[in-house]
Short mmCIF file of C-alpha atoms and ligand atoms in Angstrom, two decimals:
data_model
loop_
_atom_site.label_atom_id
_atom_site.label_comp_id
_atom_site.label_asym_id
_atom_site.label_seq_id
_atom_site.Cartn_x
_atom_site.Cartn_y
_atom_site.Cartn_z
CA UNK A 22 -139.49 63.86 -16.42
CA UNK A 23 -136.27 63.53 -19.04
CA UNK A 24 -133.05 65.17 -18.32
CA UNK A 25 -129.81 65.19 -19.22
CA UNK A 26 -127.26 63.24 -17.27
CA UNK A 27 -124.52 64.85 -15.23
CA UNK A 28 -120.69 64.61 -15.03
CA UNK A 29 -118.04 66.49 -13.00
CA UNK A 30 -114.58 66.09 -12.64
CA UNK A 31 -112.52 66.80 -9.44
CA UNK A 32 -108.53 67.32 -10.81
CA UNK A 33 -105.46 67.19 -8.99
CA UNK A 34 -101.75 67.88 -10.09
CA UNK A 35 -100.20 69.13 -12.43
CA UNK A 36 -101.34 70.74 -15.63
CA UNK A 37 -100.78 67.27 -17.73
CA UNK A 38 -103.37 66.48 -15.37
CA UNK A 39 -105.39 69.48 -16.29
CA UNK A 40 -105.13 68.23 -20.07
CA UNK A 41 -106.23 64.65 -19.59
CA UNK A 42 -109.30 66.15 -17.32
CA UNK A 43 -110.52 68.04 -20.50
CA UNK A 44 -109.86 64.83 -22.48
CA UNK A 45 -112.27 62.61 -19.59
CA UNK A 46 -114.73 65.57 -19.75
CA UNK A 47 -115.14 64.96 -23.61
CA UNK A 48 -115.33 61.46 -23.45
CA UNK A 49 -118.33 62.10 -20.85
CA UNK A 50 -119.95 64.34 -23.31
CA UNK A 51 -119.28 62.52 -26.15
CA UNK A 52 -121.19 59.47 -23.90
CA UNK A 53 -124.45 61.99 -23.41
CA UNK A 54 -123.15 64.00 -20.19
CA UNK A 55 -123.86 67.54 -19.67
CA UNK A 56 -121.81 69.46 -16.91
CA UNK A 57 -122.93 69.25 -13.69
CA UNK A 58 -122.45 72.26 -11.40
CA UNK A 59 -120.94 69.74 -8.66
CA UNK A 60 -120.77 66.83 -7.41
CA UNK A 61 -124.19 66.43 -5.91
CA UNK A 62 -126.25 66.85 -9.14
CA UNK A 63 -123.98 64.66 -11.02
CA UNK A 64 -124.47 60.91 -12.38
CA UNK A 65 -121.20 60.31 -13.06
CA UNK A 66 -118.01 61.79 -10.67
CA UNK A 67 -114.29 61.19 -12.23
CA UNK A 68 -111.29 62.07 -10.14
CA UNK A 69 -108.08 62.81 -11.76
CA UNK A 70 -105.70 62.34 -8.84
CA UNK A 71 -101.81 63.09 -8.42
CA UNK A 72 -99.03 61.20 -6.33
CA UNK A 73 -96.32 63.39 -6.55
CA UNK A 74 -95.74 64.41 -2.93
CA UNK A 75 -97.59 62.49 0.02
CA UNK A 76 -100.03 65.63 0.14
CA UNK A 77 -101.13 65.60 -2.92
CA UNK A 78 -102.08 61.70 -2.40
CA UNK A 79 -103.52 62.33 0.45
CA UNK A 80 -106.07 64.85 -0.64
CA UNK A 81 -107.02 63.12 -4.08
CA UNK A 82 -107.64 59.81 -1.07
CA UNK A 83 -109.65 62.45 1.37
CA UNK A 84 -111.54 63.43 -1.78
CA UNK A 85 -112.54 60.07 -2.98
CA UNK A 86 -113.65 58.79 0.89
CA UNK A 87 -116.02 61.70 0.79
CA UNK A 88 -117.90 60.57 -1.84
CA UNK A 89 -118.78 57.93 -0.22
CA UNK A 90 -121.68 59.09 1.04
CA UNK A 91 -123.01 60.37 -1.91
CA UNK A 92 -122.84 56.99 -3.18
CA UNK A 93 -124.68 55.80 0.28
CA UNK A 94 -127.65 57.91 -0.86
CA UNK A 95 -127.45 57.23 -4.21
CA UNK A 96 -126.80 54.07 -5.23
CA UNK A 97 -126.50 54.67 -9.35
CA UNK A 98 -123.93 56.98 -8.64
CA UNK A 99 -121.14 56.05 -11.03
CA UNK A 100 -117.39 56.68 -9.43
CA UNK A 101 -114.11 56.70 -11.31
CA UNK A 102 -110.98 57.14 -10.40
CA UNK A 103 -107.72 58.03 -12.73
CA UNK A 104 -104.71 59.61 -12.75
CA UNK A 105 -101.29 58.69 -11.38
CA UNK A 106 -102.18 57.50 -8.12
CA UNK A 107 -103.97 54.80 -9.26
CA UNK A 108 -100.85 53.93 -11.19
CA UNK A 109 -99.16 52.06 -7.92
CA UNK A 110 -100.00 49.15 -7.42
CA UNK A 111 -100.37 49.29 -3.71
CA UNK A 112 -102.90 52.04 -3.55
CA UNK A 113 -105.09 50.29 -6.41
CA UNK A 114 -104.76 47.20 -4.31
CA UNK A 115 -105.95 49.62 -1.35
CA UNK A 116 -108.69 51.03 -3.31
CA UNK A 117 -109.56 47.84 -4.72
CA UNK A 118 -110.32 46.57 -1.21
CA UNK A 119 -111.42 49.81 0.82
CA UNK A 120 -113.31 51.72 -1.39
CA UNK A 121 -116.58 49.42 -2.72
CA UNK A 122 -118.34 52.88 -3.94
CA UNK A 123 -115.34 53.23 -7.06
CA UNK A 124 -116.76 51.83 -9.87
CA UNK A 125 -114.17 52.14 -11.90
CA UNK A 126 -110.39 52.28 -11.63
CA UNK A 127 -108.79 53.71 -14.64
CA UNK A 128 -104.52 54.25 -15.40
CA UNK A 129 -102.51 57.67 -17.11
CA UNK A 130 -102.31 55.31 -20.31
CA UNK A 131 -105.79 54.33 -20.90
CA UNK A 132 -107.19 57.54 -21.93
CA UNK A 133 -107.55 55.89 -25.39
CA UNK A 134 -110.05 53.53 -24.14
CA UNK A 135 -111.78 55.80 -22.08
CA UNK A 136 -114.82 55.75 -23.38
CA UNK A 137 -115.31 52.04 -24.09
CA UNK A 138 -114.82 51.68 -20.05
CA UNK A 139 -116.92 54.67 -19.31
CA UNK A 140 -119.54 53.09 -21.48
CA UNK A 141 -119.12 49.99 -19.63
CA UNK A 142 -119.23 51.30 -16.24
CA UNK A 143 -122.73 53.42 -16.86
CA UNK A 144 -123.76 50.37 -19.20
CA UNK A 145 -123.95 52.87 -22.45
CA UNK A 146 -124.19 51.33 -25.87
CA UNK A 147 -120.37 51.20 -27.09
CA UNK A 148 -119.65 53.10 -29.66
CA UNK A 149 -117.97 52.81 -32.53
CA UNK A 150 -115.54 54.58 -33.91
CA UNK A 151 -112.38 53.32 -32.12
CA UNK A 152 -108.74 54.61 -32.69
CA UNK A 153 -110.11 58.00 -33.58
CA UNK A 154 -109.07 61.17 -31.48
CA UNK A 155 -111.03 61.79 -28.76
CA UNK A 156 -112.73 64.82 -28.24
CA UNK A 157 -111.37 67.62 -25.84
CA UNK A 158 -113.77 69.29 -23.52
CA UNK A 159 -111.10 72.72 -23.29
CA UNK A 160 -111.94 74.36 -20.23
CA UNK A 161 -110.83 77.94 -21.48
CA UNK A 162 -111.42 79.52 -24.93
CA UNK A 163 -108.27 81.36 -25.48
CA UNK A 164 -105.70 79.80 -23.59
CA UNK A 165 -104.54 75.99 -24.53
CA UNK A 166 -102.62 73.20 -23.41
CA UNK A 167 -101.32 70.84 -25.85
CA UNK A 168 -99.16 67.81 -25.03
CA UNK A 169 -96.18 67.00 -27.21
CA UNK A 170 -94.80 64.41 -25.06
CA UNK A 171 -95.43 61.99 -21.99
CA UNK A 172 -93.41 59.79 -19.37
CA UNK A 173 -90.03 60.39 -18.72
CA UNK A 174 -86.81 58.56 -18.88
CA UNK A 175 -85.09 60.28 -15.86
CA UNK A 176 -84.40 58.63 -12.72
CA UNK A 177 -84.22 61.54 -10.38
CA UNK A 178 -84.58 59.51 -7.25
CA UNK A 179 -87.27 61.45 -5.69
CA UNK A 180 -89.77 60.82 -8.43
CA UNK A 181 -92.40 58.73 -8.22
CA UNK A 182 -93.87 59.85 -12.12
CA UNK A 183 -91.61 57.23 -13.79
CA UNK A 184 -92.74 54.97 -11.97
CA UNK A 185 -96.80 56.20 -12.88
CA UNK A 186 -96.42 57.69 -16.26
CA UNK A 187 -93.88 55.64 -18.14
CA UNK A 188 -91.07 56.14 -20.34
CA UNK A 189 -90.83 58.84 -22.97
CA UNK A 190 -92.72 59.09 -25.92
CA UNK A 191 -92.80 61.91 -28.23
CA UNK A 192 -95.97 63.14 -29.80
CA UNK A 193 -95.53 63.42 -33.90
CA UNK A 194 -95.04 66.68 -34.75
CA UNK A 195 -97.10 66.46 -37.46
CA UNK A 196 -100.27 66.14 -35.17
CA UNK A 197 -98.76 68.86 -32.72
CA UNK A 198 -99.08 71.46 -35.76
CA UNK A 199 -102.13 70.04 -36.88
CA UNK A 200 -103.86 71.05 -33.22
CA UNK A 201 -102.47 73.82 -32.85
CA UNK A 202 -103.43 75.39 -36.30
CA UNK A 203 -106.69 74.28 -35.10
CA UNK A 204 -106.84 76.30 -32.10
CA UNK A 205 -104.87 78.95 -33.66
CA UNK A 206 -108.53 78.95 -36.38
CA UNK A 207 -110.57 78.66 -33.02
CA UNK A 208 -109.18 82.23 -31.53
CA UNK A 209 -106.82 80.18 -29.46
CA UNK A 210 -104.04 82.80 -28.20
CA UNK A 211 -102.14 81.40 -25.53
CA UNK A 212 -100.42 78.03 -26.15
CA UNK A 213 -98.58 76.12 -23.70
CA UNK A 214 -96.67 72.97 -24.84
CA UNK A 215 -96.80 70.38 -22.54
CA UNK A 216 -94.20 67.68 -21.44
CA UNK A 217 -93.28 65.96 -18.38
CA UNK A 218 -89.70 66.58 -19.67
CA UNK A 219 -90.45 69.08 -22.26
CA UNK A 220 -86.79 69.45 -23.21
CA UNK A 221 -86.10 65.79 -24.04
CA UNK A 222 -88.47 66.28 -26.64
CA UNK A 223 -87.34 63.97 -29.70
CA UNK A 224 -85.19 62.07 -27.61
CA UNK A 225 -86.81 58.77 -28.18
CA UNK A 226 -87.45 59.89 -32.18
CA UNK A 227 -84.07 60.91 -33.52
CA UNK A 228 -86.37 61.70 -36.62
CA UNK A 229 -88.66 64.17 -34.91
CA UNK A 230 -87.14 67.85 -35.18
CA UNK A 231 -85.73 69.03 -31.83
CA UNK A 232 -87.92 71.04 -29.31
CA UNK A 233 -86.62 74.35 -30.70
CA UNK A 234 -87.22 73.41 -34.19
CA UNK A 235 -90.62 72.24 -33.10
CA UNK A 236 -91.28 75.74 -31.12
CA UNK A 237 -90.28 77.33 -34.22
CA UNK A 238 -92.45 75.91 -36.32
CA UNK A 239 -95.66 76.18 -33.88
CA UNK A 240 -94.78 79.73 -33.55
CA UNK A 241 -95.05 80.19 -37.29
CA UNK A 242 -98.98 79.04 -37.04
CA UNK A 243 -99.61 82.56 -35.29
CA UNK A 244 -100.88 81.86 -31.64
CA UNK A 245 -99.66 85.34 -29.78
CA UNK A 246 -98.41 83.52 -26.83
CA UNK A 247 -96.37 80.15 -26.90
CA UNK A 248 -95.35 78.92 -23.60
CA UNK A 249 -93.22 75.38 -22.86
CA UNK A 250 -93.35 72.92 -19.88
CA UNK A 251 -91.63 71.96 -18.22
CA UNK A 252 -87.86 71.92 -18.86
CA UNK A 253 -85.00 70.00 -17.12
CA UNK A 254 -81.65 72.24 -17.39
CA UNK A 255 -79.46 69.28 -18.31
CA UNK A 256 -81.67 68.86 -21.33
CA UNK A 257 -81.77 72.66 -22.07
CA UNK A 258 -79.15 72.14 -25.30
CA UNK A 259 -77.21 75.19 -26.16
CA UNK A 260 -80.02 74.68 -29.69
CA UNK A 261 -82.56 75.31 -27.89
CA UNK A 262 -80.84 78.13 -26.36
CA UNK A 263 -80.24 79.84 -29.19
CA UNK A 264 -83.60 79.66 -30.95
CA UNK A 265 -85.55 80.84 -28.07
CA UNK A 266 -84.76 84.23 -29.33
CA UNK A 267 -86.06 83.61 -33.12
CA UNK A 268 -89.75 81.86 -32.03
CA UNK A 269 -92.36 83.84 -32.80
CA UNK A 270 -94.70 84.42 -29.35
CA UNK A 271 -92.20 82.72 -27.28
CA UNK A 272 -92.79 84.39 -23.83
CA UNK A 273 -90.79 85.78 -21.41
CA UNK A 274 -91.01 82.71 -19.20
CA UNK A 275 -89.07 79.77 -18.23
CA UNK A 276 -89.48 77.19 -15.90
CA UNK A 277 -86.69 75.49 -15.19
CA UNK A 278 -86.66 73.40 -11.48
CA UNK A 279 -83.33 73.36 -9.95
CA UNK A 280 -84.35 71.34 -6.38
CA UNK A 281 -81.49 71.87 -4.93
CA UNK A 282 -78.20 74.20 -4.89
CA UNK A 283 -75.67 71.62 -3.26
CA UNK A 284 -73.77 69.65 -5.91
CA UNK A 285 -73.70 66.58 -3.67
CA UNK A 286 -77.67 66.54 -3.73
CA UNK A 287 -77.93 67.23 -7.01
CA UNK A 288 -75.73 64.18 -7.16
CA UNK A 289 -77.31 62.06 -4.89
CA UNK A 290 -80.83 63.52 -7.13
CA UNK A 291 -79.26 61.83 -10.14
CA UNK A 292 -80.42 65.28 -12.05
CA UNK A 293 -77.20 65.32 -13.65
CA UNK A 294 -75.92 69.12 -13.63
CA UNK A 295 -74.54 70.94 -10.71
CA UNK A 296 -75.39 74.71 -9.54
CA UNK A 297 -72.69 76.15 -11.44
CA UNK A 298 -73.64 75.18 -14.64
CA UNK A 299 -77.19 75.56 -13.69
CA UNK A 300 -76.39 79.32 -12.72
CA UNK A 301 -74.54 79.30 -16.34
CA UNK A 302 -77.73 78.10 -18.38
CA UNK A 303 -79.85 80.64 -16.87
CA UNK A 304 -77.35 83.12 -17.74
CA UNK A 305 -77.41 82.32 -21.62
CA UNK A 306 -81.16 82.17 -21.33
CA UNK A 307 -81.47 85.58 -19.89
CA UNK A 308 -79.41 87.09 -22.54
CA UNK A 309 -81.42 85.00 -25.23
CA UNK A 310 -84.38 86.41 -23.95
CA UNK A 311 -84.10 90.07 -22.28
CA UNK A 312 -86.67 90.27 -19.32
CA UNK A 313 -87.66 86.68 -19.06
CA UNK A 314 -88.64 85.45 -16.05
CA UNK A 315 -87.04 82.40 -14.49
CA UNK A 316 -89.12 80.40 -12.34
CA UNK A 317 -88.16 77.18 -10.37
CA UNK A 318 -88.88 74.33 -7.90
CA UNK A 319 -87.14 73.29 -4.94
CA UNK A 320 -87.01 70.14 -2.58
CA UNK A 321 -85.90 70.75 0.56
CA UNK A 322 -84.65 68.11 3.39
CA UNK A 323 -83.49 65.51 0.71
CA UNK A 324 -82.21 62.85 2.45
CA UNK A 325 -78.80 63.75 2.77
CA UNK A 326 -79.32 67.50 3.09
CA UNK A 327 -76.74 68.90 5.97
CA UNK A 328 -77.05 72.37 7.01
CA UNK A 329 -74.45 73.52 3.97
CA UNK A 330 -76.08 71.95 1.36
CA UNK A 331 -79.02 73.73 1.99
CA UNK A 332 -77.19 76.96 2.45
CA UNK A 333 -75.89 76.43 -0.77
CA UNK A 334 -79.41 76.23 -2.22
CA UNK A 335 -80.19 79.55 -0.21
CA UNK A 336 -77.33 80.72 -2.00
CA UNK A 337 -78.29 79.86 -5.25
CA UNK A 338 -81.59 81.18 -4.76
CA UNK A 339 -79.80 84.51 -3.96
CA UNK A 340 -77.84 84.38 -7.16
CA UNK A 341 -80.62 83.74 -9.27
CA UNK A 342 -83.07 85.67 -8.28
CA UNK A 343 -86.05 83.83 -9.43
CA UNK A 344 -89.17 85.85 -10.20
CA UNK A 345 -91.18 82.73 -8.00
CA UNK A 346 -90.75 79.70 -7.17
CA UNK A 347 -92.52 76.56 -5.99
CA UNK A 348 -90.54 75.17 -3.15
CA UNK A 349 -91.62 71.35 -1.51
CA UNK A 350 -90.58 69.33 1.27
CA UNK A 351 -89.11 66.29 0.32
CA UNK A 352 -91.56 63.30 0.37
CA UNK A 353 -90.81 59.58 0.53
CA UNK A 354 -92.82 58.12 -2.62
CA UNK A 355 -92.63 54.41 -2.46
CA UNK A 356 -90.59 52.72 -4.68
CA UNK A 357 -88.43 55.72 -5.55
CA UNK A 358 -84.80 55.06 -4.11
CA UNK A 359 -83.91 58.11 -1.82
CA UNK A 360 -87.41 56.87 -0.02
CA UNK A 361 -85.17 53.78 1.21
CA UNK A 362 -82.30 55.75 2.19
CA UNK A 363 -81.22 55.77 5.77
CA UNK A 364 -80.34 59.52 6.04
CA UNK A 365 -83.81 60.97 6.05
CA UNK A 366 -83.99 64.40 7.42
CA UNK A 367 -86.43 65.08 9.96
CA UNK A 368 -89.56 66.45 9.82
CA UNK A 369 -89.08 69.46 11.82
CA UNK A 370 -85.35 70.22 10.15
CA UNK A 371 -86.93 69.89 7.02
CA UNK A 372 -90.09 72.29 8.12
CA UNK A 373 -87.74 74.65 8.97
CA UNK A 374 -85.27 74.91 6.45
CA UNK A 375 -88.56 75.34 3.69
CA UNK A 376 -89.79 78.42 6.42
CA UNK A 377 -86.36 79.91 5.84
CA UNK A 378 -86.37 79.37 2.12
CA UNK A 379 -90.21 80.54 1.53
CA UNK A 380 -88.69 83.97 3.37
CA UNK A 381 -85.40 84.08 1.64
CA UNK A 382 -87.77 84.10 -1.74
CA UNK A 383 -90.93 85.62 -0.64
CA UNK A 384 -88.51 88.62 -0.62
CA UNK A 385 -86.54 88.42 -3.83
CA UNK A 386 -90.28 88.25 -5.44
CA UNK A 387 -91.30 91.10 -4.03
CA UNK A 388 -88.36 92.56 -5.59
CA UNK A 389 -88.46 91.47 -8.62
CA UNK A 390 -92.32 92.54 -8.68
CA UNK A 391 -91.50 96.42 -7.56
CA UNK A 392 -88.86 96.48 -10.18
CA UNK A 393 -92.07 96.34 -12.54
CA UNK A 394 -93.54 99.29 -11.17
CA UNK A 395 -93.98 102.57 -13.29
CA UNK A 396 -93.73 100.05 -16.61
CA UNK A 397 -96.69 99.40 -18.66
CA UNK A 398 -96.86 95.67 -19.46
CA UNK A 399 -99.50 93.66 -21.91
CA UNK A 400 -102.07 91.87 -20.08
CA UNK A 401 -103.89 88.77 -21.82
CA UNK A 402 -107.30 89.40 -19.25
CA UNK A 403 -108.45 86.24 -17.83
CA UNK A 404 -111.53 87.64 -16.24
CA UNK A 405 -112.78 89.04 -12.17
CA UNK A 406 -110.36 88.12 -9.66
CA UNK A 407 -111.37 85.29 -7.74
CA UNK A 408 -110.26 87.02 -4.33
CA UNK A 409 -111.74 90.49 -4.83
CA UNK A 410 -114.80 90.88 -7.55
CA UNK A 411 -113.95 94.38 -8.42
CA UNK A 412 -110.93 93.54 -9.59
CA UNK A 413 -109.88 91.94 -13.09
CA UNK A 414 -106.55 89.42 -13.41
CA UNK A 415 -104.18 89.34 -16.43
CA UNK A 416 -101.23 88.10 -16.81
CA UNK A 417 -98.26 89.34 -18.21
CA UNK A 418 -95.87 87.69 -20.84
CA UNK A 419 -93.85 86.90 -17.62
CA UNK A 420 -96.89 85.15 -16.58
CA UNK A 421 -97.13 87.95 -13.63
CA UNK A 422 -100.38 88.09 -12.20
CA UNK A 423 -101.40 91.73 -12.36
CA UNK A 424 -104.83 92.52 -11.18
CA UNK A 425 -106.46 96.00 -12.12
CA UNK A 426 -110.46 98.02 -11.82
CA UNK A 427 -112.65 96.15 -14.74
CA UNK A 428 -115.85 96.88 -14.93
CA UNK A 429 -116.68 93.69 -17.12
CA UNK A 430 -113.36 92.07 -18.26
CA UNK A 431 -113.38 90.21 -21.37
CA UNK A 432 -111.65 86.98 -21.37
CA UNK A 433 -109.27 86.70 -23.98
CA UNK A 434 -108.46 90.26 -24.69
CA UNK A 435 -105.22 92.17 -24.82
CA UNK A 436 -104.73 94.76 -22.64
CA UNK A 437 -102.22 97.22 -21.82
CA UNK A 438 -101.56 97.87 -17.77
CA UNK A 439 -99.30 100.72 -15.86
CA UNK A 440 -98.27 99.11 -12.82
CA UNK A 441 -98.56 101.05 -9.95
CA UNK A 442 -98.46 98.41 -7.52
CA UNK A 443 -96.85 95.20 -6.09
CA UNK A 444 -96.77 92.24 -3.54
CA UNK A 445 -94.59 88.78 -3.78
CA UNK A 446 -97.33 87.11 -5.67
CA UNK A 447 -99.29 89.70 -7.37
CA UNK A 448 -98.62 93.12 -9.71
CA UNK A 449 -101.82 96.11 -9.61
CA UNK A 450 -101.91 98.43 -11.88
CA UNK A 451 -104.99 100.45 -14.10
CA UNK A 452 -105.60 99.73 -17.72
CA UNK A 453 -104.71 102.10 -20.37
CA UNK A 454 -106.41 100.34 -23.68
CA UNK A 455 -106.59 97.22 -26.14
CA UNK A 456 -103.23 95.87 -26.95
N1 SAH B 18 -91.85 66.75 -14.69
C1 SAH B 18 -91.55 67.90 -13.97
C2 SAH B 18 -92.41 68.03 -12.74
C3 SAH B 18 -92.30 66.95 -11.76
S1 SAH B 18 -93.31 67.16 -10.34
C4 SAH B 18 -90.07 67.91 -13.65
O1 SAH B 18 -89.42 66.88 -13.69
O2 SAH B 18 -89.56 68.98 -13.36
C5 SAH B 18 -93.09 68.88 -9.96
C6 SAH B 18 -92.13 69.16 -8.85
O3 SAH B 18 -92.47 68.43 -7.70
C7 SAH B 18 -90.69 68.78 -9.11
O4 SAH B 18 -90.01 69.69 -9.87
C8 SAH B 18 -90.14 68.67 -7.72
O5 SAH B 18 -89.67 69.92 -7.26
C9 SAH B 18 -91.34 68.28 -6.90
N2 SAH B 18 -91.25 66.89 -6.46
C10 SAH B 18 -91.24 65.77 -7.21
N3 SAH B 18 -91.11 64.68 -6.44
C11 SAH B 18 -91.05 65.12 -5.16
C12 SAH B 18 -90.92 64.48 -3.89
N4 SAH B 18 -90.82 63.15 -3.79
N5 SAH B 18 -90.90 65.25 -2.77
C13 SAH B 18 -90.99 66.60 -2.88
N6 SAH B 18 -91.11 67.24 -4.04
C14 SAH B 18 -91.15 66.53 -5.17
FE1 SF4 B 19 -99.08 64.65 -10.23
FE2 SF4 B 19 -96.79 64.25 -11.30
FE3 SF4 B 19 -98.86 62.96 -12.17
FE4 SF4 B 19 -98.60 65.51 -12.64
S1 SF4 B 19 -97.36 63.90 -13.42
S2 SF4 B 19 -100.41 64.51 -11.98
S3 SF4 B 19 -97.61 66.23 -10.75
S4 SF4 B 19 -97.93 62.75 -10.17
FE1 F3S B 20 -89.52 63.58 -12.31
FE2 F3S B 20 -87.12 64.11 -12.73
FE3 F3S B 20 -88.61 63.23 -14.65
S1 F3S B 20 -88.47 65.29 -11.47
S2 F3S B 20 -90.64 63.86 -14.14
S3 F3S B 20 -87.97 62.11 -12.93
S4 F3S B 20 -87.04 64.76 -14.78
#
């Protein structure tokens, strides 16, 4: 008999990636797909992968071997494959050759003409209408990602996303405001502006207000929670600093990745601050915005790294006091610079020093989760706990996980939470009404 066709989307990375997989899933719909509730009952498969660190590749490469044999049973199978990884030459060149079931190889910057070579690869009628937005396939109905910027024109020399997701360009803010009214008129509450560099926002378009101008504004449209990603500290001007305090929804949150704690690294990073003035930005941002947390990511074993510069990023991480952090061993990434250096640290130093530095903060965030204890914080619920059914998560303006007894949470809703409760990852507490 008739039935729909099926699409799903396997997603790596980061949450960029996250937005352009709701932008492939509406280009599948918008081509006749329906959701599929995996990969076996779909027609059509795209993977969004990520390069970042060798791990990441690695999986998104696992991922698309496996599928494989789905194709070997089902020969109209249609594959794609996007995202950054795709964006190196080498690995397309090693897809190209290895990997006969991918139909169709697809780069960060061709989004646009997504659906002309989706339509191609299932051999759909084209459609017309070319050069008009595509339509977004949101994966949540109250919390939002919107871009306002992609690429980057750093050269820290660890980063392969250059190298796979261009230079900057700055989104108009014009059609920023536009979206977001939209989803502000949808029930949208929970915005998060989204930029590889979020804080060089404007710095290619010297006519484009500045990111806190731009927060400002977006703030005025309504949306009870406005969150930005993700910002580099050099690029964190003293502006921006200052209007955090006057944007309406701003949370309590900022992510600012430090890497590393030695100046010399940080030199050798090319990130172009060093810890003191790092320690001196999150100062002015803590008294901009009482309670915010500050959360951060860290490399460890740069090549370089000598047992005092990575006490000195222990140190920093003392000083601080992050609420979390994400913390990474370094990985080569071909074609970045520091992956031809001839100081690489070795794999068991570098295991090591990230064991010491996952304790070292494992603790501080258990600290700095107990200090919430006996408050009552607003939750926006997100629904059951994935881990433990009987349980409901929110999360706080910090963006603290706090899980507490719901029945039937509503998505969406505000609530109000005592915490009674904490670990380093997580804050439990029991509901006390709407917010
Ligand atoms: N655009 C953001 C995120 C980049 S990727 C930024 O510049 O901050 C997210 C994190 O991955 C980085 O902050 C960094 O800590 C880590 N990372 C990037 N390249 C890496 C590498 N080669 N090895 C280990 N960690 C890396
Ligand atoms: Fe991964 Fe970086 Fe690309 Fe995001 S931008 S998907 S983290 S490689
Ligand atoms: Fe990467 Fe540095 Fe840009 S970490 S995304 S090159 S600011």
């Amino acid at each position: 008999g008739w039935k729909m066709k099926k699409y799903h989307i396997v997603n790596f990375g980061c949450q960029m990636n996250e937005r352009d997989a709701e932008t492939m899933a509406g280009v599948c719909e918008g081509l006749g797909y329906v959701p599929a509730d995996g990969p076996e009952e779909a027609e059509l498969i795209l993977v969004n992968t990520c390069c970042v660190r060798e791990t990441a590749q690695a999986r998104a490469l696992g991922r698309i071997g496996e599928l494989k044999r789905l194709k070997d049973g089902r020969p109209d199978l249609v594959i794609g494959v996007g995202g950054c990884m795709v964006e190196q030459p080498h690995v397309r060149q090693q897809l190209l050759a290895g990997a006969p079931h991918v139909n169709l190889l697809f780069g960060t910057r061709d989004l646009d003409r997504l659906p002309q070579l989706l339509a191609e690869a299932v051999e759909a009628p084209v459609r017309r209408g070319e050069g008009k937005p595509l339509t977004v396939r949101r994966r949540s109905a109250f919390r939002a990602l919107v871009n306002v910027s992609r690429g980057c024109d750093n050269r820290c020399t660890y980063c392969i996303v250059p190298a796979v997701r261009g230079g900057l360009v700055s989104r108009p803010p014009g059609e920023i405001l536009d979206e977001v009214a939209g989803l502000v008129a949808e029930g949208y509450v929970d915005i998060t502006l989204l930029g590889q560099n979020v804080t060089a926002y404007a710095h290619d378009r010297p006519d484009y207000p500045s990111l806190g101008k731009l927060l400002r504004r977006v703030g005025e449209l309504g949306s009870r929670r406005l969150r930005f990603l993700t910002s580099h500290p050099r690029d964190f001007s003293p502006q921006l600093v200052d209007s955090l305090a006057r944007v309406r929804g701003l949370c309590r949150h900022v992510h600012l990745p430090v890497q590393s704690g030695s100046d010399r690294i940080l030199g050798t990073m090319g990130r172009g601050y060093t810890a003191d003035a790092y320690l001196r930005l999150v100062g002015e941002i803590r008294q901009a915005l009482p309670g915010v947390a500050i959360t951060t990511d860290g490399i460890v074993g740069f090549p370089g790294e000598s047992e005092g510069d990575f006490a000195a990023t222990l140190d920093l991480f003392r000083q601080v006091r992050f609420a979390a952090a994400f913390t990474f061993l370094y990985s080569p990434r071909q074609g970045t610079p520091a992956a031809g250096w001839d100081v690489q640290v070795p794999l068991e130093v570098r295991k090591e020093r990230l064991a010491r530095l996952l304790e070292l903060q494992n603790g501080i965030s258990l600290e700095m989760n107990q200090a919430e204890v006996g408050k009552t914080v607003e939750v926006l619920v997100e629904g059951p706990s994935r881990k433990d059914k009987r349980l409901a998560l929110g999360r706080t303006t910090t963006n603290r996980a706090v899980l507490f007894v719901e029945e039937r949470p509503d998505p969406g809703r505000f609530k109000w939470v005592r915490v009674s409760g904490a670990s380093p990852f997580n804050l439990y507490g029991e509901t006390l009404g709407d917010a």
